[in-house]
Coordinates of C-alpha atoms in Angstrom, one line a residue:
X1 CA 10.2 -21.8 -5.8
X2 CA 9.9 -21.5 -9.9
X3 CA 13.0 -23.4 -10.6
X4 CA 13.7 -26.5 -13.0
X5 CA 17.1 -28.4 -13.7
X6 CA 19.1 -26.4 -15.9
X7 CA 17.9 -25.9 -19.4
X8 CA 20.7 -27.5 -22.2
X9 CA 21.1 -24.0 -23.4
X10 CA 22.1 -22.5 -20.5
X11 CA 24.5 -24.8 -19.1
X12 CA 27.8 -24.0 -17.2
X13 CA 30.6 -25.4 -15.7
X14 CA 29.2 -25.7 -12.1
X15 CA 32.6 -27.0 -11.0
X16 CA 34.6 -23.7 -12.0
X17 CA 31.8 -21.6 -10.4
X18 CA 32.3 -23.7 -7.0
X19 CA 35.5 -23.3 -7.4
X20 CA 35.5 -19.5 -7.7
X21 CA 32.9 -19.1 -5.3
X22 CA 35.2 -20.9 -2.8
X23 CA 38.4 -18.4 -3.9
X24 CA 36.4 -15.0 -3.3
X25 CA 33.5 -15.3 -1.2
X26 CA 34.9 -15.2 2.8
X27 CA 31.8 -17.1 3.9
X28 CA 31.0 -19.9 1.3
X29 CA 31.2 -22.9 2.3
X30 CA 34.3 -24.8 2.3
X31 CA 33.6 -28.7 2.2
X32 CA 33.7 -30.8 -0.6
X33 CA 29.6 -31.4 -0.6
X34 CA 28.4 -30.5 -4.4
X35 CA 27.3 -27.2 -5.7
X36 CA 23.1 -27.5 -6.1
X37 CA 22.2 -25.4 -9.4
X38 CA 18.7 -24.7 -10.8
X39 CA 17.8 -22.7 -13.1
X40 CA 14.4 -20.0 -12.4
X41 CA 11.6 -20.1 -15.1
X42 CA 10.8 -16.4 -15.2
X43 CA 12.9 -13.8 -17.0
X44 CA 13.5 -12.7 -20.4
X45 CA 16.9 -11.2 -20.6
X46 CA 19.4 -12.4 -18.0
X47 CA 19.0 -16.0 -16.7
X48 CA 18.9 -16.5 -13.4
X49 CA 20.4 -19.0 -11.5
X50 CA 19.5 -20.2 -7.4
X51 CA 22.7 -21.6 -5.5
X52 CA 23.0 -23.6 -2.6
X53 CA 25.7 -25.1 -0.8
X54 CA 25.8 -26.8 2.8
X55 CA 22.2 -24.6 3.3
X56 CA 24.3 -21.4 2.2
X57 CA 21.9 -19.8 -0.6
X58 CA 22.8 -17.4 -2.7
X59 CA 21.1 -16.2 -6.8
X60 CA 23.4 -15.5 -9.7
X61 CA 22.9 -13.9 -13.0
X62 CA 24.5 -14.1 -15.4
X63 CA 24.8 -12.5 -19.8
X64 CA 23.2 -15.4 -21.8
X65 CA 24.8 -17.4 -24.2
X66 CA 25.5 -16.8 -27.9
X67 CA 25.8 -13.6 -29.8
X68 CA 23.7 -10.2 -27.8
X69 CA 22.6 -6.9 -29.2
X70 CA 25.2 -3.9 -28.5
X71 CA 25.1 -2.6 -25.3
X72 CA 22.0 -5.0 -24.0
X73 CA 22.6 -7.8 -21.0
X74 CA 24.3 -5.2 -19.1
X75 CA 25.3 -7.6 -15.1
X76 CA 27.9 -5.1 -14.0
X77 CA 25.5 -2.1 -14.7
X78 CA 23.2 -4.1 -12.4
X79 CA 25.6 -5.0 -9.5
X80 CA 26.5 -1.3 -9.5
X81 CA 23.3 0.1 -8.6
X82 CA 22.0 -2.7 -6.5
X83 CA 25.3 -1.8 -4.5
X84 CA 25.3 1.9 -4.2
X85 CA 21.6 2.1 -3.7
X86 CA 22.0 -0.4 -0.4
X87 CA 23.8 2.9 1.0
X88 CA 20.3 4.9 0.7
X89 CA 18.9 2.2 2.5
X90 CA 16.5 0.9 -0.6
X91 CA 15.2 -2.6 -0.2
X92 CA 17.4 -5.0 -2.8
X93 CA 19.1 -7.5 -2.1
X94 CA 22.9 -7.7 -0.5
X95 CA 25.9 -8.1 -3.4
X96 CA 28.3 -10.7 -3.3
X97 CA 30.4 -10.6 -6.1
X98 CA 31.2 -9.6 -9.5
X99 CA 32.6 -11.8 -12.0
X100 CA 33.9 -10.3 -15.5
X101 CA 36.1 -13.3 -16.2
X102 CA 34.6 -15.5 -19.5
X103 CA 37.3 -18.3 -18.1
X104 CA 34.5 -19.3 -15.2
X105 CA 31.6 -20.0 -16.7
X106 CA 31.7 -18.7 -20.2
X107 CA 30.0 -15.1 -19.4
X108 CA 29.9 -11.7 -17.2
X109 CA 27.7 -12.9 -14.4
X110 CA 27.4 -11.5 -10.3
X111 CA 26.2 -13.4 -7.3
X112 CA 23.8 -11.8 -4.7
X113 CA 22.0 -12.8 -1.6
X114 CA 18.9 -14.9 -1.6
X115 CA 16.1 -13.0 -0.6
X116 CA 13.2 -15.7 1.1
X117 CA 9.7 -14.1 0.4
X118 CA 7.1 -14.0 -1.9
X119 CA 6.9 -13.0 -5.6
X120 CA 3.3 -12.3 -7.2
X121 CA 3.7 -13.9 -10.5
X122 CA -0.1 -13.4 -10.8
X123 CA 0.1 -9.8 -10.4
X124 CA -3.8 -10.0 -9.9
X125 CA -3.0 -11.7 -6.7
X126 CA -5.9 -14.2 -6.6
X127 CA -4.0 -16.0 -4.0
X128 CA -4.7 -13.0 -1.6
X129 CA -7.8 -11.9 0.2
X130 CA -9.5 -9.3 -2.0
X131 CA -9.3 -6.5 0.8
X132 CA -5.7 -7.3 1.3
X133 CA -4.6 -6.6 -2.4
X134 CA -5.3 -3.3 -2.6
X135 CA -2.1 -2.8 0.3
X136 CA 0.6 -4.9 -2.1
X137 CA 0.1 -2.2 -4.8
X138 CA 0.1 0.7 -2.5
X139 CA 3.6 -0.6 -1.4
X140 CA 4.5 -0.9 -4.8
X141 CA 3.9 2.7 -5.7
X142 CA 5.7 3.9 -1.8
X143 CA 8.8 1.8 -3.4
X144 CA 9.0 3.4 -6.6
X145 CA 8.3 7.0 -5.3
X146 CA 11.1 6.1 -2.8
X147 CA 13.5 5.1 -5.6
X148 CA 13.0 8.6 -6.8
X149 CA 13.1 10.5 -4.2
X150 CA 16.9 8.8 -4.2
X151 CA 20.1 11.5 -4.3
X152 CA 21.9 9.7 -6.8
X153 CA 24.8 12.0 -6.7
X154 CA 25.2 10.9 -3.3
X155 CA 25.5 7.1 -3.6
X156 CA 27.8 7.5 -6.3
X157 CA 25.4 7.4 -9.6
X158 CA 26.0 10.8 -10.8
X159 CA 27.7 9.5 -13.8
X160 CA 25.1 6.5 -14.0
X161 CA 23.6 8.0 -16.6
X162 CA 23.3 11.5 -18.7
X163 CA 21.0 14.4 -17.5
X164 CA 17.8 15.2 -19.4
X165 CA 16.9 14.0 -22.9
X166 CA 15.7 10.7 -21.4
X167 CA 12.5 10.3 -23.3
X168 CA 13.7 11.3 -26.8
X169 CA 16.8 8.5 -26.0
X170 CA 14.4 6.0 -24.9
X171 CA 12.6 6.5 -29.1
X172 CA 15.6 6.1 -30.2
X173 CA 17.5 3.3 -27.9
X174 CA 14.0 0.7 -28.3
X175 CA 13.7 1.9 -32.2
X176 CA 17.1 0.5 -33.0
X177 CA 16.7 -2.4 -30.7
X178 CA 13.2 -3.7 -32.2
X179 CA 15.3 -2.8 -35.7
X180 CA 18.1 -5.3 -34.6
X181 CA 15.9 -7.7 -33.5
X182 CA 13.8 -8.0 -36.6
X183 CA 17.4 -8.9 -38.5
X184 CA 18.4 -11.2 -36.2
X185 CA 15.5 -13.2 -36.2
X186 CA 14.3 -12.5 -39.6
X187 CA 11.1 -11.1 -38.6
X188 CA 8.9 -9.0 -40.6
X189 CA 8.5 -5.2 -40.0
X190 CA 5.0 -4.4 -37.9
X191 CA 3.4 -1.1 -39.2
X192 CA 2.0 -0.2 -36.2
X193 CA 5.6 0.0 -34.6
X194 CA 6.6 2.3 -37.7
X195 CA 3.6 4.1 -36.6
X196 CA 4.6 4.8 -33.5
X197 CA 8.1 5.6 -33.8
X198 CA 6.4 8.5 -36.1
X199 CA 4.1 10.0 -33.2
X200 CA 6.3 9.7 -30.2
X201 CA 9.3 11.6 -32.2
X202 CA 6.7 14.1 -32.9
X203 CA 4.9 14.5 -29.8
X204 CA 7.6 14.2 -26.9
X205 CA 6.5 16.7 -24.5
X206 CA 8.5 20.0 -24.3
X207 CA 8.6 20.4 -20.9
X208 CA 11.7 19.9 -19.2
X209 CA 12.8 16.5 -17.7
X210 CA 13.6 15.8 -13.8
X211 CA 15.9 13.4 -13.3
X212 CA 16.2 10.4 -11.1
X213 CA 17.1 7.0 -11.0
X214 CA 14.8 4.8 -13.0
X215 CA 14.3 1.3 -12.4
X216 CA 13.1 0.8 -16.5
X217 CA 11.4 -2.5 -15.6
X218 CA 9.8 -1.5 -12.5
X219 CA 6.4 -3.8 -12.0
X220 CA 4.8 -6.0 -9.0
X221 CA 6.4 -9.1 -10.4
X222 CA 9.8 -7.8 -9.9
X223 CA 9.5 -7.6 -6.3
X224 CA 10.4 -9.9 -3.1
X225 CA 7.4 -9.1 -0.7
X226 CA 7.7 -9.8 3.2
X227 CA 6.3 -13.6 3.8
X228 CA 3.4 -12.4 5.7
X229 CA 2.7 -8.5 5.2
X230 CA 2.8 -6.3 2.3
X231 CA 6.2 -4.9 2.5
X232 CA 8.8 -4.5 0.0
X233 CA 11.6 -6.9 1.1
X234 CA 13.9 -6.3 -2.2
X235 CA 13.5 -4.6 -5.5
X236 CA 14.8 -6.9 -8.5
X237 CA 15.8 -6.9 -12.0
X238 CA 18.0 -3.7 -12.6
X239 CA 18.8 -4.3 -15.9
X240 CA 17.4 -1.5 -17.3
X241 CA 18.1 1.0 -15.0
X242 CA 20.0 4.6 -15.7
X243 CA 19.2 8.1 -14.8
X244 CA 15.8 9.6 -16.7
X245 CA 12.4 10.5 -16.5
X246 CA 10.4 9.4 -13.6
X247 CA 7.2 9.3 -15.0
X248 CA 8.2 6.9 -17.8
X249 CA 8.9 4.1 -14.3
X250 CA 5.0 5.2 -13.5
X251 CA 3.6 4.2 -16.6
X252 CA 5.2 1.6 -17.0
X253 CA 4.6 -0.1 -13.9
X254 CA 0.6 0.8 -14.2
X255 CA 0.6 -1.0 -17.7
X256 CA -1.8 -3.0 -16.8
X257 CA -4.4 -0.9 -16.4
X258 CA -4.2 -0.7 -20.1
X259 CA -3.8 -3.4 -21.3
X260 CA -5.8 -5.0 -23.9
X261 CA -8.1 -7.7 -23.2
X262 CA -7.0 -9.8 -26.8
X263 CA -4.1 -9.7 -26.1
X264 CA -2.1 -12.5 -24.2
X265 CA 0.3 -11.1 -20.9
X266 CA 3.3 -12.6 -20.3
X267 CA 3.9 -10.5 -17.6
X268 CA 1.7 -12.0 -14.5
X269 CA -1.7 -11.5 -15.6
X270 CA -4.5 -13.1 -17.8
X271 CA -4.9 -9.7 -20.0
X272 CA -8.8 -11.2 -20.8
X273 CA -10.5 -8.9 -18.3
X274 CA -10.1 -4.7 -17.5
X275 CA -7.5 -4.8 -14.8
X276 CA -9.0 -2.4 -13.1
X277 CA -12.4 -4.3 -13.0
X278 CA -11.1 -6.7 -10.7
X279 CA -11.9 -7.6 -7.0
X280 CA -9.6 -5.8 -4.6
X281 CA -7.2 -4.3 -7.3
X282 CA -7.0 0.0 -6.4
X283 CA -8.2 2.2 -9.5
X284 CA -5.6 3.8 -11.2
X285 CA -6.2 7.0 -10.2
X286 CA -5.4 5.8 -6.6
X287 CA -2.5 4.9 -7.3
X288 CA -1.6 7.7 -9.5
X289 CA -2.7 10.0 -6.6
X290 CA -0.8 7.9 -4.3
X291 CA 2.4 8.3 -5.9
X292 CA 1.8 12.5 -6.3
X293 CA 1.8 12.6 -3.0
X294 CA 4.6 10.8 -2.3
X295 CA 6.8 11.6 -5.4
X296 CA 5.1 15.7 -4.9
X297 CA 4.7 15.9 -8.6
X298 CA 1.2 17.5 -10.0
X299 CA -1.9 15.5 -10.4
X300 CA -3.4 14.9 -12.9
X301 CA 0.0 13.6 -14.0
X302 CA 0.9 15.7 -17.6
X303 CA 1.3 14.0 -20.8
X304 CA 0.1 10.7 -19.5
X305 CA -1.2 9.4 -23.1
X306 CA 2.4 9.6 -24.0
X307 CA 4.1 7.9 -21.6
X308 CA 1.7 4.8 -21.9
X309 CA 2.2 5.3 -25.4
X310 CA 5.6 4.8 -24.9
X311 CA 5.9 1.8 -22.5
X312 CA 3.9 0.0 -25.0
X313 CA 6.2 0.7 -27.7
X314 CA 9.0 -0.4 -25.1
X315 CA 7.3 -3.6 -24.7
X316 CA 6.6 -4.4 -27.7
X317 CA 10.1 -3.7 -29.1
X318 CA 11.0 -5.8 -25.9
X319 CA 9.0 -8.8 -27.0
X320 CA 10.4 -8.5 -30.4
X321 CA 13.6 -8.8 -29.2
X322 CA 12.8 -11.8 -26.8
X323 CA 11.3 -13.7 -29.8
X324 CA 14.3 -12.7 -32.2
X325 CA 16.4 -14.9 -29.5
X326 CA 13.6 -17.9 -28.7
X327 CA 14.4 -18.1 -32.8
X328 CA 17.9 -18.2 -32.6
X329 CA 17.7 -20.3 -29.6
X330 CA 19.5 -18.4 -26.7
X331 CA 16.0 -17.6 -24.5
X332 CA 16.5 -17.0 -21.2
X333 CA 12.7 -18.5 -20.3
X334 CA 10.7 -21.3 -21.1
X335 CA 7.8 -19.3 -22.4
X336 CA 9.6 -17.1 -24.7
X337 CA 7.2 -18.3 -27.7
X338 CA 4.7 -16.4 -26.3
X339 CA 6.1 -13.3 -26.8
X340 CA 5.6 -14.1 -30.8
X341 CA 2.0 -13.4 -30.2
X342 CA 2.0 -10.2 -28.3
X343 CA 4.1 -8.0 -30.4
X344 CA 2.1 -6.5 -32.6
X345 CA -0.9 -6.5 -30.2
X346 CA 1.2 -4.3 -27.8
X347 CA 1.9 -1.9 -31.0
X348 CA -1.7 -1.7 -31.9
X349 CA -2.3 -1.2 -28.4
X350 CA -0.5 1.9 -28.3
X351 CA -1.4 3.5 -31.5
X352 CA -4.8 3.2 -29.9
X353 CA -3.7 5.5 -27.6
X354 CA -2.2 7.9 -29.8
X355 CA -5.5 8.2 -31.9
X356 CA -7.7 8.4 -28.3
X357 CA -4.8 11.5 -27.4
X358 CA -5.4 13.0 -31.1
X359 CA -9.3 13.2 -31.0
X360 CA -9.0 14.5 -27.7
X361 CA -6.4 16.7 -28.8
X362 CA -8.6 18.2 -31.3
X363 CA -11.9 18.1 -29.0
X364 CA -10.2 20.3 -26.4
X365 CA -8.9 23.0 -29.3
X366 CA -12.0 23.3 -30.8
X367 CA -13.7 23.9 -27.7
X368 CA -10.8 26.5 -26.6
X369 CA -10.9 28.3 -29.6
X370 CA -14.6 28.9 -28.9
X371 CA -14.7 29.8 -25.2
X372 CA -11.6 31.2 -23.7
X373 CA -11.6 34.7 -23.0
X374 CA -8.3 36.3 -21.2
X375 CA -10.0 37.0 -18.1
X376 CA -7.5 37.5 -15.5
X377 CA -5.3 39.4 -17.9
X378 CA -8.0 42.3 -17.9
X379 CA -8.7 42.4 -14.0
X380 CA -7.4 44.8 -12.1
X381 CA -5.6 43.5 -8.3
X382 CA -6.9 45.6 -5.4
X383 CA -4.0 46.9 -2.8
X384 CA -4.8 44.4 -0.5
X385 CA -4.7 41.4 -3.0
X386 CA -1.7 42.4 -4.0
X387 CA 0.2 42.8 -0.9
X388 CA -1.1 38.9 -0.1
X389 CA 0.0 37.9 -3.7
X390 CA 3.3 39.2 -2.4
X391 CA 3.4 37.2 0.9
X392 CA 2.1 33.8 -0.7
X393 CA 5.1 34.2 -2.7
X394 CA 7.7 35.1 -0.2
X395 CA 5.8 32.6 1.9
X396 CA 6.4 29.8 -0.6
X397 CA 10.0 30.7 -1.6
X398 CA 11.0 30.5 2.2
X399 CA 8.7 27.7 3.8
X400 CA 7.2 25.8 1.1
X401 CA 9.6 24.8 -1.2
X402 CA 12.8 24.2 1.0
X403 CA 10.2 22.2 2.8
X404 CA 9.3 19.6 0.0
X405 CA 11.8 17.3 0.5
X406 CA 11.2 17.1 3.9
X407 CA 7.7 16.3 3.3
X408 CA 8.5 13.8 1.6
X409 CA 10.8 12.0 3.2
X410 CA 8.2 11.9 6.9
X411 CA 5.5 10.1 4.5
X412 CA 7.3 7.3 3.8
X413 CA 8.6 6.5 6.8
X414 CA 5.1 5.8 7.4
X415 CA 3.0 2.9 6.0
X416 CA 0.2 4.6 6.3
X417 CA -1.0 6.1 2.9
X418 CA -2.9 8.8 5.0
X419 CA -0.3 9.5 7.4
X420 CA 0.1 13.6 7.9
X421 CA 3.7 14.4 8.3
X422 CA 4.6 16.6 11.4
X423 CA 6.6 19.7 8.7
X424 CA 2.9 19.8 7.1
X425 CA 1.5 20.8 10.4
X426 CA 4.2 23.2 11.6
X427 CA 3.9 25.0 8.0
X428 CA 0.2 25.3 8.5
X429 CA 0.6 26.7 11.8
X430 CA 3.0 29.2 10.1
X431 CA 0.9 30.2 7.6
X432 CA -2.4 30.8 9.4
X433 CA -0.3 32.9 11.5
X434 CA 0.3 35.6 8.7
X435 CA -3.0 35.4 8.3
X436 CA -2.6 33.3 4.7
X437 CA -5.3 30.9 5.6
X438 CA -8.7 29.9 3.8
X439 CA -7.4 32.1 1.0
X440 CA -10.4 31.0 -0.7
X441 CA -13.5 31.5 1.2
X442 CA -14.6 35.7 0.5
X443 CA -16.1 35.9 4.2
X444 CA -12.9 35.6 5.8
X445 CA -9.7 37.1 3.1
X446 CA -12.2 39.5 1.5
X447 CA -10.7 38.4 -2.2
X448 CA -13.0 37.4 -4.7
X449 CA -12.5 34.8 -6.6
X450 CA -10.6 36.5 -9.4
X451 CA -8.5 37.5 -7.2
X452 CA -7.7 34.6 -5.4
X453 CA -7.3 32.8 -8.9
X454 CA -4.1 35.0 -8.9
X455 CA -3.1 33.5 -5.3
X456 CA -4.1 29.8 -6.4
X457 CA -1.6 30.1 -9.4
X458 CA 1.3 30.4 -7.4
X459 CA 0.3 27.4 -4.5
X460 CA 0.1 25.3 -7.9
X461 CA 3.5 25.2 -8.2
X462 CA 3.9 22.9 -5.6
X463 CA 1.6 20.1 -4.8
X464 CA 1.3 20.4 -1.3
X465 CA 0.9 24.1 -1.2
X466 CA -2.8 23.8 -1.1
X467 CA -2.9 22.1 2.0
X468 CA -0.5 24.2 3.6
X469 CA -2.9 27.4 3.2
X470 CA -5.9 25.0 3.8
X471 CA -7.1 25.9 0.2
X472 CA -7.2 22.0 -0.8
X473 CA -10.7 21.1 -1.3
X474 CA -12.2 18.8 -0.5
X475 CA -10.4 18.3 2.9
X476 CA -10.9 17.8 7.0
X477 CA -9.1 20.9 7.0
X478 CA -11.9 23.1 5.2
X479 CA -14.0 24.1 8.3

């Protein structure tokens, strides 16, 4: 357990706290033995504190001393959701209590369960077999699928957060906080970070938002595995969690994947080889396939560029603000220091990104201007096409889409990544039986392949409607 005495900073009045603990908590202990305190080394915002008492365990966390940024440290933000989400079943661990009362131990803090298992802080898990690893990271991505796939209005987080908007809020919230942070700790302005406040405010995708619960700190360091197998025993760290965008918890948690190789990580691994270059860790296209077919989103996922883009500007701004504090001396972990020397490497990281997505940008314009010719707009449907236009429509509007959730909801009660859900077959069956099957393939439906393109539109708004007509190729289902 990564634990050490107390650090001076950080210190408390451990008597008021055992004293507390013994006024609301029905089954803490009772006797007069002392109140065992230590203090865990990992971090950066909220310390965190393991409790025992007469072999009762328990983990508190607490708002760190001295003066905090507006709005940041949230506790009570992070006992609500850990609470409510319990009711949906999602692995974190059980609440104790909430304390709001500075007269205890000086700040906001809230006690929880201690969760025995295993945390990778080497998040290339050399400690594990190399043909195991790959299964810790497919849990990973069945966890934050799961999360959501969560009916927030349901548990009671409807007003957890505001509806749509998320990604322009997330410019602005980490633009004022790096902003803060440099006047707090006197630090100098990093033109790359005024760099990328420029692009992302001028490139945030149009398309509308979905919503869900967002962890905003979701990685495989901040999970409790099972002590033997690759389940997700708890979820930690909620800190940053509200109602957003989805996709923003994706890139964020495959950061790695990107991240430079100059550049020191603070975050579990070395940073001095290409992640995905090592033994046993999945490509990210894996996982990112993985988690469309849990989360039934499109693949490739749309405007990825941006939303790495944007978890390294998060980062960085976040490392800014963690070294603004190591300077004024209210750290929550030992190795805040090293945050000093990532900063600017994470900025530069990211406008790297942004210049990649601009010469592609340009690339793929040039090339359409050239070569696109409106096609379909100029071909005529026959009779029969359009009568099976009609039917994949009605077809997808009454089976498919009602069905999605559903879908959903069968994979992950399975560990299995490959696992076929029972709806998927009974939809199948459905649609072979109004003759909407290999859609595709001229010898049996008769279409062309213009036509069908028109047919193929529609089953791409949903991603499993391919595999419902059997039109998903490459498949066992193509014979």
């Amino acid at each position: 357990m990564d634990t050490t005495a107390v650090r001076s900073k950080h210190k408390f009045n451990e008597v008021s706290l055992d004293r507390y603990l013994t006024e609301q908590v029905a089954d803490y202990p009772r006797s007069t033995s002392p109140l065992v305190v230590r203090q865990y080394t990992s971090g950066q915002s909220n310390p965190t504190f393991y409790l025992k008492k007469d072999g009762k365990e328990y983990v508190m966390r607490k708002k760190p001393p001295g003066k905090l940024l507006k709005g940041a440290h949230q506790v009570d933000r992070e006992f609500r959701i850990q609470s409510s989400l319990s009711k949906a079943v999602y692995p974190v661990p059980k609440m104790v209590t909430l304390c709001q009362d500075p007269a205890v131990v000086g700040q906001d803090f809230y006690i929880m369960e201690h969760v025995k298992g295993r945390i990778f802080r080497d998040i290339t898990l050399q400690e594990m077999p190399p043909n195991e690893r790959k299964h810790y990271y497919y849990a990973m991505i069945a966890a934050l699928a799961k999360l959501h796939s969560v009916n927030f209005r349901r548990i009671g987080l409807g007003n957890y957060g505001k509806i749509g908007g998320y990604r322009q809020r997330q410019i602005a919230t980490w633009t004022k906080q790096y902003r803060a942070s440099n006047k707090q700790g006197s630090l100098d302005d990093i033109p790359e970070m005024e760099e990328l406040i420029t692009w992302l405010n001028a490139n945030n995708p149009k398309d509308a938002e979905k919503t869900t619960i967002v962890h905003g700190d979701f990685r495989l360091d901040n999970m409790i595995f099972h002590p033997t197998k690759s389940k997700v025993l708890a979820v930690l760290d909620w800190e940053l969690s509200t109602l957003g965008d989805p996709l923003t918890d994706l890139a964020y948690s495959l950061i790695s994947y990107h991240w430079p190789t100059d550049v020191p990580s603070p975050f579990g691994n070395s940073g001095d080889q290409d992640f995905d270059t090592l033994e046993g860790i999945p490509k990210e296209e894996v996982l990112l396939k993985l988690y469309s077919q849990y989360a039934g989103v499109p693949y490739p996922i749309p405007n990825w560029d941006f939303y790495i883009a944007l978890s390294f500007f998060k980062l960085a701004a976040i490392s800014q603000g963690v070294l603004a504090r190591f300077i004024i001396g209210n750290a929550s972990a030992e190795n805040a220091d090293l945050y000093g020397q990532v900063t600017k490497g994470l900025a530069m990281a990211g406008v790297a990104v942004i210049q990649r997505t601009s010469k592609a940008s340009i690339s793929t314009s040039l090339t359409a201007a050239s070569e696109i010719i409106p096609v379909l707009s100029t071909q005529p449907l026959s009779e029969k096409a359009r009568d099976t236009l009609q039917k994949v429509k009605d077809f997808l509007k009454e089976e498919v889409f009602p069905n999605e959730r559903v879908y959903l909801n069968q994979l992950q009660e399975s560990s299995d990544p490959w696992y076929e859900p029972p709806i998927m077959e009974e939809m199948k069956a459905k649609a072979k039986s109004q003759g909407l099957w290999n859609l595709f393939l001229p010898s049996e439906s008769g279409f062309g392949q213009l036509e069908y393109a028109f047919m193929a539109e529609e089953m791409g708004r949903s991603p499993i409607a391919p595999q419902v007509f059997n039109c998903s190729a490459p498949g066992r289902y193509n014979l």
